[in-house]
Coordinates of C-alpha atoms and ligand atoms in Angstrom, one line a residue:
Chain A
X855 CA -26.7 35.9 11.3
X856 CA -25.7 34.7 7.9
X857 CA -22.3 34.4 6.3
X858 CA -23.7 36.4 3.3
X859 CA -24.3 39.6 4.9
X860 CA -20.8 39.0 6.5
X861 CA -19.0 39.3 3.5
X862 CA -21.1 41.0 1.1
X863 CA -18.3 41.7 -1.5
X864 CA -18.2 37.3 -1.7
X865 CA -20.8 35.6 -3.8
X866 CA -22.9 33.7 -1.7
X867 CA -23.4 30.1 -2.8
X868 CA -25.7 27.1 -2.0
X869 CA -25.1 23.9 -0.9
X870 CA -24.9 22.1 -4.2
X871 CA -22.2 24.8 -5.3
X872 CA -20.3 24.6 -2.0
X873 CA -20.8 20.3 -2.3
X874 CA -18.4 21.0 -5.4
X875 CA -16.2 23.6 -4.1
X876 CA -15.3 21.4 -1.2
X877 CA -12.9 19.0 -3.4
X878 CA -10.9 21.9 -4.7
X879 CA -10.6 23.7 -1.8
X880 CA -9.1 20.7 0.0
X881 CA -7.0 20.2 -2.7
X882 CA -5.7 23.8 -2.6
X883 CA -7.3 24.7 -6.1
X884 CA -9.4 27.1 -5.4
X885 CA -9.1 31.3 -6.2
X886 CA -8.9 33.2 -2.9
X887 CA -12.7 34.4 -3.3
X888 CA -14.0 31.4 -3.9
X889 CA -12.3 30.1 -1.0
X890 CA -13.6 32.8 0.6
X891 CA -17.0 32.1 0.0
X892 CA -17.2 28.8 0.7
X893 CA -15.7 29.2 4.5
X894 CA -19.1 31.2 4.6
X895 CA -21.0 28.9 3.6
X896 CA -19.2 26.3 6.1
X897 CA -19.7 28.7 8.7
X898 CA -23.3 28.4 8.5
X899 CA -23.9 24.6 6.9
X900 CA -22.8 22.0 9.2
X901 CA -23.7 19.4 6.2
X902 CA -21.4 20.8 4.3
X903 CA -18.8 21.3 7.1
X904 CA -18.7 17.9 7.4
X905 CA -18.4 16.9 4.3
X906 CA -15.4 19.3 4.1
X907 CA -13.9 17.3 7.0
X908 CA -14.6 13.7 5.1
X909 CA -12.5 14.7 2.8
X910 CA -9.6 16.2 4.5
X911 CA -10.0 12.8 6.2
X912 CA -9.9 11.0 2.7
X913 CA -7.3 12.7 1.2
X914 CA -5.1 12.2 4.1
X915 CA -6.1 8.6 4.4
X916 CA -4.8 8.0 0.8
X917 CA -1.6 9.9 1.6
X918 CA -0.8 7.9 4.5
X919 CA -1.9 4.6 3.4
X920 CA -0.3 4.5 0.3
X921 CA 3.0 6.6 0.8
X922 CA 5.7 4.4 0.3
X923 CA 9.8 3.6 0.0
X924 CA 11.0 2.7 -3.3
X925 CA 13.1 -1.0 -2.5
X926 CA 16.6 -0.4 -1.8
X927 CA 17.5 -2.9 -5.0
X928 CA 15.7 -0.8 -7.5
X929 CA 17.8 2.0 -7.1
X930 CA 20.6 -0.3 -8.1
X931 CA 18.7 -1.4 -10.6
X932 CA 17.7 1.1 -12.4
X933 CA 21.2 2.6 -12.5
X934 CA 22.8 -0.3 -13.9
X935 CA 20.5 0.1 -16.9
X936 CA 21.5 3.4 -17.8
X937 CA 24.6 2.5 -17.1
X938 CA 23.6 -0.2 -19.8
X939 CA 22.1 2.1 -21.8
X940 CA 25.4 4.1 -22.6
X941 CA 26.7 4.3 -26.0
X942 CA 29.4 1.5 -27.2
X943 CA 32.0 3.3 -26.9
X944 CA 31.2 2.5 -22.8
X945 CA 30.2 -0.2 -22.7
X946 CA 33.4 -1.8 -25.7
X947 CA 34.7 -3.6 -22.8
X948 CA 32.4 -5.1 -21.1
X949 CA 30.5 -5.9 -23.9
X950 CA 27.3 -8.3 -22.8
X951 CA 27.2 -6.8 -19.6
X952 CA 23.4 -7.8 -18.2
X953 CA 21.9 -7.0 -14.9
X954 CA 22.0 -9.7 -12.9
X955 CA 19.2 -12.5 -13.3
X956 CA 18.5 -12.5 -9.7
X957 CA 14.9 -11.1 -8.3
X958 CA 17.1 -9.0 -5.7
X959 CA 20.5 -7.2 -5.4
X960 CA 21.4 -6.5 -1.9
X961 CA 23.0 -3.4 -1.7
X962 CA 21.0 -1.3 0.4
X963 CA 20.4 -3.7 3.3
X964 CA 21.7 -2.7 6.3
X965 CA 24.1 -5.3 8.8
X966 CA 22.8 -6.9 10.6
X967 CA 23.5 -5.1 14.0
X968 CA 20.6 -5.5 16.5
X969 CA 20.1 -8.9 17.8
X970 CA 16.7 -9.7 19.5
X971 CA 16.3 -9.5 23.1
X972 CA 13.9 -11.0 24.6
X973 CA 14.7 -9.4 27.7
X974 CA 13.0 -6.3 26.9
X975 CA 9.4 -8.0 28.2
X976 CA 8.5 -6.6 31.2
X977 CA 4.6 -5.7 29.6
X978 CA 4.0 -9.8 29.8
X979 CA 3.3 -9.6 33.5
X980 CA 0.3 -7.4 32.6
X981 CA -1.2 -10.5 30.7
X982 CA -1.6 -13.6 31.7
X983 CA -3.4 -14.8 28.7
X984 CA -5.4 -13.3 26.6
X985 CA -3.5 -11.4 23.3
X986 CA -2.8 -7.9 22.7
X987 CA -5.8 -6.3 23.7
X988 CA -5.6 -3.6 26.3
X989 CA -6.3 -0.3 24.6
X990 CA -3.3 1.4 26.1
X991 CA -0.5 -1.1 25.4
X992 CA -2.3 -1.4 21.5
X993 CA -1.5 2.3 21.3
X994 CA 1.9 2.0 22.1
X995 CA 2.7 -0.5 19.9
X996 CA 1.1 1.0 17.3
X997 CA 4.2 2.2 15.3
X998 CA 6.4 -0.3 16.4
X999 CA 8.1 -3.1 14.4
X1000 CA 5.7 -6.0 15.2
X1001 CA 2.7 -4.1 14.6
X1002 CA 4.4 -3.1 11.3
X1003 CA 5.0 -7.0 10.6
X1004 CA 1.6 -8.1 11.2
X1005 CA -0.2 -5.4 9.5
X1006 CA 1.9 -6.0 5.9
X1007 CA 1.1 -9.5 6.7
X1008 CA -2.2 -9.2 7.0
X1009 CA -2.4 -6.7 4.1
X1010 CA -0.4 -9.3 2.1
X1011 CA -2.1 -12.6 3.5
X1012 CA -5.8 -10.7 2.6
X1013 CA -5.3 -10.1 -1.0
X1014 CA -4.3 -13.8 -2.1
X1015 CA -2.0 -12.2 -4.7
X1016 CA -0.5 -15.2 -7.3
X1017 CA 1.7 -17.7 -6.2
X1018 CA 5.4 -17.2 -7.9
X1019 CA 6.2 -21.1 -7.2
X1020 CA 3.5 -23.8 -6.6
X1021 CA 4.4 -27.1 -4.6
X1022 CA 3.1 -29.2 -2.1
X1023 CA 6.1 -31.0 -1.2
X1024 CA 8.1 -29.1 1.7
X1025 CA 11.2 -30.2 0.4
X1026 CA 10.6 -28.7 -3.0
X1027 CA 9.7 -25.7 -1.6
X1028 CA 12.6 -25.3 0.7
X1029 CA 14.7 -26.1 -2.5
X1030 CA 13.2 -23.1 -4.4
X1031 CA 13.0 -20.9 -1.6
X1032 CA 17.4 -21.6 -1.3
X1033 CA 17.5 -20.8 -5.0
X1034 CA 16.0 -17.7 -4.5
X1035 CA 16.3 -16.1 -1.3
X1036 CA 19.7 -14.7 -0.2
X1037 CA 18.9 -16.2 3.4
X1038 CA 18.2 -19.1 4.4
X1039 CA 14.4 -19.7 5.8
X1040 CA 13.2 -23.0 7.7
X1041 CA 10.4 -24.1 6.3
X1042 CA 8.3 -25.9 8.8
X1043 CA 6.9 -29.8 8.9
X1044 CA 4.0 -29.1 10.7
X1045 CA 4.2 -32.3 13.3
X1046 CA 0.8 -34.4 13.0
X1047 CA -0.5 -33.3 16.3
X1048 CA -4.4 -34.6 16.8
X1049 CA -5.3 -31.1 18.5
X1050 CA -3.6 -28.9 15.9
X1051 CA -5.0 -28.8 12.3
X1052 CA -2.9 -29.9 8.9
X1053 CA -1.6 -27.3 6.6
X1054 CA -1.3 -28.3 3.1
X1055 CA 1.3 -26.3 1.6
X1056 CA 0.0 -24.6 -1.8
X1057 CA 3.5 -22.7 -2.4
X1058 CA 5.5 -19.3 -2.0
X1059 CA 5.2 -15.8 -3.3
X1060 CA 8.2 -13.5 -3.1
X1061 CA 7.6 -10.1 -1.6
X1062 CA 9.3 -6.8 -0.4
X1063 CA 8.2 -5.8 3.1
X1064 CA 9.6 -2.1 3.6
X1065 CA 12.7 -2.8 1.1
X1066 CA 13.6 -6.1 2.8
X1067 CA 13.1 -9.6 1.0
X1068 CA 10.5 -11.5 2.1
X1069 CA 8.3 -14.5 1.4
X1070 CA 4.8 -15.4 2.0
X1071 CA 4.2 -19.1 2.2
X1072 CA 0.7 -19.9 1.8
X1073 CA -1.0 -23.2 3.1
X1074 CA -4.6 -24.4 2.8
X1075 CA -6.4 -26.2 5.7
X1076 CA -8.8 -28.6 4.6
X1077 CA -10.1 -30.0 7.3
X1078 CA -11.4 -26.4 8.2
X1079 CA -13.6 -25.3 5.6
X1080 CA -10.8 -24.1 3.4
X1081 CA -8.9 -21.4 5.8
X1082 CA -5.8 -19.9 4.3
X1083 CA -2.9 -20.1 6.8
X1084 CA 0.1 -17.7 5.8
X1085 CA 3.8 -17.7 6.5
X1086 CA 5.4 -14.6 6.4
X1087 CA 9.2 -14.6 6.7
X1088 CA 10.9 -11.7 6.5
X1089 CA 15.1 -11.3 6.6
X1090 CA 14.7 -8.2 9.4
X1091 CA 17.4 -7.7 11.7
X1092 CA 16.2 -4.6 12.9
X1093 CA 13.0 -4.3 14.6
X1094 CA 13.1 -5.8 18.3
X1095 CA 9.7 -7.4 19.0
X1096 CA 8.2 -5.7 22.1
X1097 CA 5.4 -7.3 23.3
X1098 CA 3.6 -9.4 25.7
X1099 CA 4.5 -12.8 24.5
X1100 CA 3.9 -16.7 25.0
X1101 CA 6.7 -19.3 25.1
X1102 CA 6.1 -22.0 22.6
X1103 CA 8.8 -24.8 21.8
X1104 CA 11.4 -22.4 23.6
X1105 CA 10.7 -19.4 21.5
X1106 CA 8.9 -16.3 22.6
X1107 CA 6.0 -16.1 19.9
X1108 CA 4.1 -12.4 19.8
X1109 CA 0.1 -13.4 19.3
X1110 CA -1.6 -10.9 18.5
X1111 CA -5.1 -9.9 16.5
X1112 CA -5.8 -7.4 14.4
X1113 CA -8.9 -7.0 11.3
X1114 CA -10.0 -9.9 12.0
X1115 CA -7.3 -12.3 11.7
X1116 CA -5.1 -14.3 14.1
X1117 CA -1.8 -13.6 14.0
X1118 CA 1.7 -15.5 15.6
X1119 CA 5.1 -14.0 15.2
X1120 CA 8.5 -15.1 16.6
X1121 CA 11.9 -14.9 15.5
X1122 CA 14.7 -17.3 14.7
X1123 CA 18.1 -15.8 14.7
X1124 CA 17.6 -12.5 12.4
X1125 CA 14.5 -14.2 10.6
X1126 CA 11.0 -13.1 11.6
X1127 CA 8.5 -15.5 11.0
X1128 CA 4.5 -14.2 11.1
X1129 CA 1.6 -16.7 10.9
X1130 CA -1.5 -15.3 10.0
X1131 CA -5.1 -17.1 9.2
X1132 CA -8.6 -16.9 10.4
X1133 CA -7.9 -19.8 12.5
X1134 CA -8.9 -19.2 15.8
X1135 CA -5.7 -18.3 18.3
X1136 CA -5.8 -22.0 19.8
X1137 CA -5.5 -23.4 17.0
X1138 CA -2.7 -20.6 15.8
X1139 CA -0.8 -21.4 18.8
X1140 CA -1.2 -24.9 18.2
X1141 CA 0.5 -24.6 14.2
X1142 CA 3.5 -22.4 15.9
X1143 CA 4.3 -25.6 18.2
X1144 CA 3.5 -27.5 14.9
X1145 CA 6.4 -25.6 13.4
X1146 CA 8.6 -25.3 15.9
X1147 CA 8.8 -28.9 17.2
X1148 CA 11.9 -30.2 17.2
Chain B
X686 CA 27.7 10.0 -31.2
X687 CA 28.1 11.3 -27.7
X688 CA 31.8 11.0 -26.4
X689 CA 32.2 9.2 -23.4
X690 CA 32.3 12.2 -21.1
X691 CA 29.2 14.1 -22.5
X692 CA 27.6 10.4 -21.8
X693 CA 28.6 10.8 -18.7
X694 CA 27.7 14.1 -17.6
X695 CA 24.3 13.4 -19.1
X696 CA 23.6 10.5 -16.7
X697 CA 24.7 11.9 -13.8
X698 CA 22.6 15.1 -14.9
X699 CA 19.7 12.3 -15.4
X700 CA 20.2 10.6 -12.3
X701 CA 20.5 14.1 -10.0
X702 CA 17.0 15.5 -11.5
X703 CA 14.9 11.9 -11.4
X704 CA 16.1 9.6 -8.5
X705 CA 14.8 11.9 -5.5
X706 CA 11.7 10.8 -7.1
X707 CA 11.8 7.4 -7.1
X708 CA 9.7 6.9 -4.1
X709 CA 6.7 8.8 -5.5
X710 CA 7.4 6.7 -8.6
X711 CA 7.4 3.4 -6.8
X712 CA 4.0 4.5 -4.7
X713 CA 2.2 5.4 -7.8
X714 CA 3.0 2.4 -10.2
X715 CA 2.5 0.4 -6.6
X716 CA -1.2 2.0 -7.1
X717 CA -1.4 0.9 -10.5
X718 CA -0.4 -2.4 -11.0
X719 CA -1.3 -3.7 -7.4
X720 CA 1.6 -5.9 -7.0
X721 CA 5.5 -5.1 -5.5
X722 CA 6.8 -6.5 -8.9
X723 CA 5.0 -5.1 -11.7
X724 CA 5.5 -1.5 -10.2
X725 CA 9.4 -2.6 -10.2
X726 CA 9.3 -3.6 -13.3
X727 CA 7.0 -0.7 -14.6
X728 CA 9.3 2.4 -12.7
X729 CA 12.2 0.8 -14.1
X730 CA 10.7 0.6 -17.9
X731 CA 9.2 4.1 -17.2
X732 CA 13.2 5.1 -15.9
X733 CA 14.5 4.0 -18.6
X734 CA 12.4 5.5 -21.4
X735 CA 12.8 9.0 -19.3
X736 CA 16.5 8.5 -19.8
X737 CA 16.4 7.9 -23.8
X738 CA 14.4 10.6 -24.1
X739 CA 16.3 13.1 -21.8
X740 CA 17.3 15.2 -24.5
X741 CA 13.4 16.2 -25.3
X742 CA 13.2 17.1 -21.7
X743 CA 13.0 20.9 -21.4
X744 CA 15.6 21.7 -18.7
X745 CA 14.3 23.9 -16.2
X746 CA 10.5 22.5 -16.3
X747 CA 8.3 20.5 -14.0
X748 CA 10.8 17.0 -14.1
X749 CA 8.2 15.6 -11.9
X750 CA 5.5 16.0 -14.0
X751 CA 7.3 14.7 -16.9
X752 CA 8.5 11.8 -15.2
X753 CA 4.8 10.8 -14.0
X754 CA 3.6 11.3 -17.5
X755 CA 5.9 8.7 -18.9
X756 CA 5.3 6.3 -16.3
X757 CA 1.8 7.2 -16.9
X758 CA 2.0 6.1 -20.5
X759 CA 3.9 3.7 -19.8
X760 CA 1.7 1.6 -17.9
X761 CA -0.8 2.5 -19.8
X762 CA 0.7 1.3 -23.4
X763 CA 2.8 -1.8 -21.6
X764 CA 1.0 -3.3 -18.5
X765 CA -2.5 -2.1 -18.7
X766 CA -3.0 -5.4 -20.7
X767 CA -2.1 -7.5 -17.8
X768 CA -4.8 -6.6 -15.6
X769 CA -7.2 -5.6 -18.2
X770 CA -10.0 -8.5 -17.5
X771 CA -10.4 -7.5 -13.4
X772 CA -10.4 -3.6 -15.2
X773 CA -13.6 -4.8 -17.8
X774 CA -15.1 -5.9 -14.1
X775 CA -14.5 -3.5 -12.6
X776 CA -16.0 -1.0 -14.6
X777 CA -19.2 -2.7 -15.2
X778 CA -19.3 -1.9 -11.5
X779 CA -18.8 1.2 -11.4
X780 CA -21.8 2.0 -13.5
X781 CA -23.6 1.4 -10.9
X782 CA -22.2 3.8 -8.5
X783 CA -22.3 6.8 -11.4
X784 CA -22.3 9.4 -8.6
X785 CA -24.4 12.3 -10.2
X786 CA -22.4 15.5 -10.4
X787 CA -23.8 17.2 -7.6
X788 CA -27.3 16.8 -8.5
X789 CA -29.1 16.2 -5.4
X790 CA -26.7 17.3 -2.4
X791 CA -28.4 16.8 0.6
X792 CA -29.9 13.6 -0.8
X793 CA -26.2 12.4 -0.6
X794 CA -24.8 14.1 1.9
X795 CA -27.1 13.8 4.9
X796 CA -25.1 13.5 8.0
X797 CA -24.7 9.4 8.3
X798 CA -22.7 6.7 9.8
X799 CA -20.5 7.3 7.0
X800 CA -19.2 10.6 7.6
X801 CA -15.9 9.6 10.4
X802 CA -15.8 6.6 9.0
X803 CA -12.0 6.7 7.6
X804 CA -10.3 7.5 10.6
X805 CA -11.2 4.4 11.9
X806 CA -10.4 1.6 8.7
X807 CA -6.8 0.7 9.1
X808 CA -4.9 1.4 5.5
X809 CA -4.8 -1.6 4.2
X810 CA -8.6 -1.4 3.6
X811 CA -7.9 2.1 2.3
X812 CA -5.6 0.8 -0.3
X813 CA -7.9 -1.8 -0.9
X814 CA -10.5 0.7 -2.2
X815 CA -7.9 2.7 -4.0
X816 CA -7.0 -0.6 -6.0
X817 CA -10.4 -1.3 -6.8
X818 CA -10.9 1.8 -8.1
X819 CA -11.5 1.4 -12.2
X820 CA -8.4 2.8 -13.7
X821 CA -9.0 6.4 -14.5
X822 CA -10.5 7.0 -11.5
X823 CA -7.4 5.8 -9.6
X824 CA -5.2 7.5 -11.6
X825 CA -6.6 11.1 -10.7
X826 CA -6.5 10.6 -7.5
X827 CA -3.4 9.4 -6.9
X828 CA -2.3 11.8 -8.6
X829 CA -3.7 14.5 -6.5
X830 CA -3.9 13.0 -3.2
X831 CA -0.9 10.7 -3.0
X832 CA 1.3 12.4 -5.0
X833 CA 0.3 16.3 -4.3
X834 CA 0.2 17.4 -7.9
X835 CA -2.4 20.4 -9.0
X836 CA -4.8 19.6 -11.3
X837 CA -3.2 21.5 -14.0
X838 CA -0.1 19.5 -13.8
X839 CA -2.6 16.0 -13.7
X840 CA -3.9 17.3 -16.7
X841 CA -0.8 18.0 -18.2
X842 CA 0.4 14.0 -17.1
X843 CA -2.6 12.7 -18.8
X844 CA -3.4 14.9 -21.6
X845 CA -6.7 15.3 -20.5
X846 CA -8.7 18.7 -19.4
X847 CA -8.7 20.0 -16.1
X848 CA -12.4 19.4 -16.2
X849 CA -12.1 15.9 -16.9
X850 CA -9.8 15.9 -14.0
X851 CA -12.2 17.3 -11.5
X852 CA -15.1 15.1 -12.6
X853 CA -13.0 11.9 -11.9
X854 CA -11.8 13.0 -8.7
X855 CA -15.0 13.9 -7.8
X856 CA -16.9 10.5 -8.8
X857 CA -13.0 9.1 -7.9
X858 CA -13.1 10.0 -3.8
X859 CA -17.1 9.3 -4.0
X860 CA -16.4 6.0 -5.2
X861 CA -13.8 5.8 -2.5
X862 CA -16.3 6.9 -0.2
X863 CA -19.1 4.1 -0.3
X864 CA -16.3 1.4 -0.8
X865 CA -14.8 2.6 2.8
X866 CA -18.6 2.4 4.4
X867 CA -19.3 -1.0 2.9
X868 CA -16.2 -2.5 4.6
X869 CA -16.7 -0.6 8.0
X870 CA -20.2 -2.4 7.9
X871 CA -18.6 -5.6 6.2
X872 CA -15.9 -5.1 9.6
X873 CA -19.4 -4.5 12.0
X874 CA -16.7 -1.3 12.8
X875 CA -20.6 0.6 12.3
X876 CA -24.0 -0.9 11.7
X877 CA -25.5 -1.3 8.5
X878 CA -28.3 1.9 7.7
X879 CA -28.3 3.7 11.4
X880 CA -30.0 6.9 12.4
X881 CA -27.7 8.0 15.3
X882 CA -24.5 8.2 13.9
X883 CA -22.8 10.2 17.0
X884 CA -24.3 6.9 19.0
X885 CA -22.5 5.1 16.5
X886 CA -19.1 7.1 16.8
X887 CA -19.4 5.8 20.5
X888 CA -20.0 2.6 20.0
X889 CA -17.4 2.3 17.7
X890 CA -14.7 4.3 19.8
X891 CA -15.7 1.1 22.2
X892 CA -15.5 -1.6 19.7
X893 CA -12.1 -0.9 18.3
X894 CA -10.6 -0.8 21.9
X895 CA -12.3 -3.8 23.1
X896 CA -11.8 -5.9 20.3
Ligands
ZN349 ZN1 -24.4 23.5 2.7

């Protein structure tokens, strides 16, 4: 039975006319009849049934992936220049008045209120060793805060964006990074260790990770065909870090990978630091202890 | 000259019809300019232009749509410069990909391992593709899928015809399309050409479990 003789009042059309309807009509634009005549046409055309549901899968893809939250400090930001902006007779007495020089204003950053607990690890028992792998547990920590760290890390750590300071001198680094973030990061000396490979710092781009500061300290490692390790360190008091975990150098480190990378993350006091390279996990593990050494 | 409390009542008029859309702001120059502080920079400048011109805004119209369109221009007059050499690039790649207005459907559309391929790339390979996506292209749809607006209103943001809007998002998505396939082949998330694509869909259900 057709869909034409259905609904003889519609206009039939083909498959190259419904193959151009189907944009529209996921996008709402289409009039009522021609809407109308393409759910006939779908009715009958499982090509172009699926191509209706690719792009409901698209468009939603795009929504989802790119939907954001606009930082905290730009808010500020922007009112303070139209606040600026204001006639002199406003501004007379503070005459000069600039926004501040500084990358970040802290306004909208929440206290810190929620201290880690490591307690809250019962999952470890169901791995030994072995990383985040069963399907189950993956699911569940899906939306959660570490799986939200590692995936902006990745995302970050994949695109090899510009470097806003370039040193390979730790100390240099740690100097900018004090000038410039409002908390106070340890930047590891990766101990020599003959089983773990050697970083060579390359230097630090500054980043927002879901409004919150962050920086991303990128390392090269020679010796390895040129991998790219990353350092993510993000200022995040809030999200507790539910996971199986290892202990490394007396800190519970979260390993964990995911599209195709390795990645290690642990937290010092409110500070969460992610590791993420192509490195395999021994020798990730191997850098954390690196890090971490006291 | 505006007294200090017509000033006044002006902002806070400006700031109650523009900062709820910040967000949608922030995503779209995000999409743009491909980097955390060139969008910053680019919804501020775009902010800040709206609000000098405020008194050309005709109360009671689409403040969204305005507010797009100047950030719209703005990027285009201001920072399209910055990235202009990767655009030249990319481009020149695109003419390869041409997708043919809906000349030879089932040619293009046969079922294959392409078709449930999205639900499965995580969305940082789905923003990679936006952000490769030559500039026009990723304008349109961004415009419609991320930020919801009809294409009258896209048109209206860039000054261009609603049919120019419905080509681009058609070759847009397309574009989107093959550049989603290649990395779920790139990813071995599916296999290169394959003829059984619900075998496929199984086998990849499995993979992304077990990996
Ligand atoms: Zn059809």
């Amino acid at each position: 039975m057709s869909a034409e003789t259905q609904s003889a009042s519609l206009e039939a059309v083909d498959c190259t006319e419904a193959q151009a309807l189907v944009g529209p009509f996921v996008d709402g634009e289409l009039s009522h009849d021609d809407a109308g005549s393409l759910s006939a046409h779908l009715a009958s055309c499982a090509t172009c049934a699926v191509t209706l549901k690719r792009q409901e899968q698209l468009k939603q893809a795009v929504r989802s992936a790119s939907t954001v939250t606009a930082p905290a400090h730009l808010r500020s930001k922007i009112l303070a220049a139209i606040a600026a902006e204001a006639p002199p007779a406003r501004t007379s007495g503070i005459s000069g008045w600039r926004l501040s020089p500084a990358r970040w204003s802290f306004e909208g950053l929440s206290p810190r209120a929620v201290a880690f607990s490591a307690a809250a690890l019962g999952m470890a028992a169901w791995f030994a060793f072995g990383g985040l792998t069963h399907p189950v547990v993956d699911k569940l920590l899906r939306r959660s805060a570490l799986h939200t760290v590692i995936d902006d890390g990745i995302a970050l750590h994949s695109r090899t964006l510009p470097l806003d300071y370039t040193a390979s001198d730790v100390g240099l680094v740690q100097h900018w990074l004090e000038g410039n973030l409002h908390f106070g990061v340890h930047l590891p000396r990766f101990a020599q260790h003959a089983d773990a490979p050697q970083p060579t710092l390359l230097g630090v781009r500054l980043s927002t990770l879901h409004a919150r500061p962050a920086a991303m300290i990128q390392y090269a490692v020679a010796e390895d065909h040129g991998r790219r390790v990353s350092l993510l360190v993000v200022d995040d008091p809030e999200p507790e870090l539910v996971g199986p975990a290892r202990r490394v150098e007396g800190r519970d480190v979260f390993v964990s990978r995911a599209h195709g990378y390795n990645v290690a993350t642990w937290r010092r006091d409110e500070i969460v630091y992610s590791l993420i390279s192509d490195l395999d996990e021994g020798d990730v593990l191997a850098l954390v202890r690196a890090a971490e050494q006291r | 000259m505006l007294g200090f409390r017509q000033t006044d009542r002006l902002r806070r008029e400006f700031e109650a019809l523009t900062l709820g859309h910040l967000d949608g702001l922030y995503g779209a120059a995000l999409r743009l300019t491909r980097n955390e502080r060139d969008a910053e920079d680019l919804v501020q400048d775009a902010m800040l232009r709206a609000y000098r011109f405020f008194d050309k805004f005709e109360r009671g119209t689409n403040v969204r749509a305005w507010l797009f369109k100047i950030l719209t221009n703005t990027f285009i007059n201001k920072y399209r410069r910055r990235v202009k050499e990767r655009e030249v690039v990319d481009a020149a790649a695109s003419e390869g990909l041409h997708p043919q207005m809906i000349s030879s459907p089932h040619a293009q559309q046969a079922p294959g391992p392409e078709e449930l391929v999205v639900d499965q790339l995580l969305s940082d390979n789905v923003l990679k593709a936006i952000d490769e996506l030559p500039i026009d292209f990723r304008m349109v749809v961004m415009l419609a899928d991320l930020q919801d607006f009809s294409y009258k209103e896209i048109a209206d943001v860039l000054d261009c015809p609603v049919g120019t809007v419905m080509s681009r998002l058609f070759r847009g998505r397309r574009m989107l399309q093959k550049q989603l396939h290649a990395y779920a082949v790139e990813q071995g998330i599916i296999a290169a050409p394959s003829a059984a694509h619900e075998e496929d869909a199984k086998v990849l259900e499995l993979k992304r479990h077990v990996r």
